[in-house]
C-alpha positions as a printed Julia matrix, in Angstrom:
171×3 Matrix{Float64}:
  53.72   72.12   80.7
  55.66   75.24   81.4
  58.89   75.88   79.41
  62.42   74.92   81.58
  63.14   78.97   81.09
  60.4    80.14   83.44
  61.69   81.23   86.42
  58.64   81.06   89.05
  58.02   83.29   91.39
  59.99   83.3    94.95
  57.73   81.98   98.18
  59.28   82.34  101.49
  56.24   80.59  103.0
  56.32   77.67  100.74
  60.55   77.37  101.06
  60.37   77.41  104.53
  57.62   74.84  105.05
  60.24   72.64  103.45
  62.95   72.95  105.28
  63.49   70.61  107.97
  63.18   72.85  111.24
  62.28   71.78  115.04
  58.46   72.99  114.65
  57.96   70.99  111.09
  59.18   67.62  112.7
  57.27   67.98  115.87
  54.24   68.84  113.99
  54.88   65.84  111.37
  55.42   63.3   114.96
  59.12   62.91  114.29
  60.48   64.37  117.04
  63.2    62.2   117.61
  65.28   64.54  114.65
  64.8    67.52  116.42
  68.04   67.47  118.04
  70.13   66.26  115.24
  68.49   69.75  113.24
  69.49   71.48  116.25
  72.94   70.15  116.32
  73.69   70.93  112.59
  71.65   74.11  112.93
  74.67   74.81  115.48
  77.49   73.7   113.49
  76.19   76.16  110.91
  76.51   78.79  112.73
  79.62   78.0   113.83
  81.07   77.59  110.25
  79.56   80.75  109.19
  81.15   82.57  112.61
  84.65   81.01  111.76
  83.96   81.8   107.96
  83.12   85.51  108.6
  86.33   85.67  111.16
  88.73   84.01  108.76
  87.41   86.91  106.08
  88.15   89.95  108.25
  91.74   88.96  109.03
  92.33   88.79  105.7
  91.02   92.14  104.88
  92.97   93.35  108.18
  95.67   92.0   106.49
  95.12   93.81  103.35
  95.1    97.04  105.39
  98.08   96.04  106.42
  99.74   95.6   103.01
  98.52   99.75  102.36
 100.54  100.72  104.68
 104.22   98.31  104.65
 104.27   98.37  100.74
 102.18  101.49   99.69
  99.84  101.87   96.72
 101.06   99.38   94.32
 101.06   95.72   95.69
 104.16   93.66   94.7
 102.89   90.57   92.03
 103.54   87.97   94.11
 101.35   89.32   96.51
  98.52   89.76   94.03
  98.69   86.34   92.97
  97.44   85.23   96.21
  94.12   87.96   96.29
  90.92   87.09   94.43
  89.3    90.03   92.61
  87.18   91.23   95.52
  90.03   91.8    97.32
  91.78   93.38   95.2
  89.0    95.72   95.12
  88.77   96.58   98.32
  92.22   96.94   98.69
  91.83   99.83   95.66
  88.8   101.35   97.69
  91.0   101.69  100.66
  93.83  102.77   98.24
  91.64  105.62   96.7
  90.17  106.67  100.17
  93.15  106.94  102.0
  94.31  108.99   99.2
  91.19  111.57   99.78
  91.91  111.78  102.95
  95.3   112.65  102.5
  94.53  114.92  100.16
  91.79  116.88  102.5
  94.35  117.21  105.44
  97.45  119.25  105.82
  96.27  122.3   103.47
  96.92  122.45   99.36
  99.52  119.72   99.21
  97.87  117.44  101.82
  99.95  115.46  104.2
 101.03  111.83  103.54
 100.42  109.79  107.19
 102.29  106.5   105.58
 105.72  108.15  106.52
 107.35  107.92  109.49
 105.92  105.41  110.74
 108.48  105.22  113.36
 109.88  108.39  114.86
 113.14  109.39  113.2
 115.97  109.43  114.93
 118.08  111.76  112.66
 116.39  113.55  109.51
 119.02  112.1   107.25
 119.77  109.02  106.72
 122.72  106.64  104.78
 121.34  104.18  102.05
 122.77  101.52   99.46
 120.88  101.15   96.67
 119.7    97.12   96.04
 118.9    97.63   92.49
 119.23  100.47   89.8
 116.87  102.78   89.88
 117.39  105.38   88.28
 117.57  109.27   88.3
 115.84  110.31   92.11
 115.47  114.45   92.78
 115.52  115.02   95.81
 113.56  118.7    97.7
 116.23  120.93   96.32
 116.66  119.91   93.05
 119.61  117.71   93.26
 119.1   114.38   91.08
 120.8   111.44   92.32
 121.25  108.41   90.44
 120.67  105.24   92.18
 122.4   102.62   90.92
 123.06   98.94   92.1
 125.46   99.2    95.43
 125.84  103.42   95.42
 125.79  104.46   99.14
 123.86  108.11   99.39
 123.41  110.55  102.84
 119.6   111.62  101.61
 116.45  112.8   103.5
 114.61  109.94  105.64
 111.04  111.22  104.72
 112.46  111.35  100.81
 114.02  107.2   100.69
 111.76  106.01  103.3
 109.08  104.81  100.6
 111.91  103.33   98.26
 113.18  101.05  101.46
 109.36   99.42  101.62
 109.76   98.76   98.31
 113.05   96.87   98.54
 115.17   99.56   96.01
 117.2   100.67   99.0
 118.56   99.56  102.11
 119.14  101.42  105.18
 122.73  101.31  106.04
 123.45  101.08  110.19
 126.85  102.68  110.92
């Protein structure tokens, strides 16, 4: 007797003598269970179809989350991805990154702003939270801090109003 550690060798003949398909059964003279393997044979397929379709809108979803809440996912958010999708969504992170990177010359060019035309090039925020010190293009450091109201560049705040710190104020 072999030890319960061997692991014997894969045949695909052997496994698939086993398994209970249309030309086994009609072979065997039981060919009233070819249509119930048929039928279940179906409703695999269909599991696995609405399986693999459940799976991509997920990950379109995940695309999605790249581009309303940028790089760094918000925790609660998180909670709800296993670890394969959080992979992927770090892939897609990283290679959207390269490709920023490689267009729009030494600097590259950063296609997750403006995602809607501007209307003006500045724009009024409140700050929702403190934040912090903020420098804006020229040099000028702004302190954000819970309820301030500031006139500041759209393509500058536009990230920090994804991320909930400010709030775009509508005259």
């Amino acid at each position: 007797m072999k030890h319960a550690s061997t692991v014997f060798p894969f045949h695909r003949v052997i496994w698939l003598n086993c398994l209970p398909s249309p030309r086994n059964e009609a072979k065997a003279g039981r060919t009233e269970l070819i249509p119930s393997i048929k039928l279940r044979h179906c409703c695999l397929l269909r599991n696995q179809r609405c399986v693999v379709a459940y799976l991509y809108d997920r990950l379109l979803r995940i695309r999605a989350l790249r581009w309303e809440y940028g790089s760094v996912l918000p925790a609660n958010i998180r909670f709800h991805m296993c670890a394969e999708e959080l992979q992927w969504f770090n892939q897609y992170k990283k290679s959207l990154a390269n490709f920023m990177r490689s267009v729009g010359g030494g600097d590259g060019l950063d296609i997750t702003q403006d995602m809607k035309p501007p209307k003006s090039l500045y724009i009024e925020v409140r700050c929702l939270k403190d934040h912090g010190e903020f420098e804006i293009d020229d040099g000028t450091v702004i302190l954000l801090k819970k309820n301030s109201q500031h006139f500041l560049p759209r393509w500058k705040c536009e990230q920090l109003i994804r991320q909930g710190v400010l709030e775009h104020v509508l005259s």
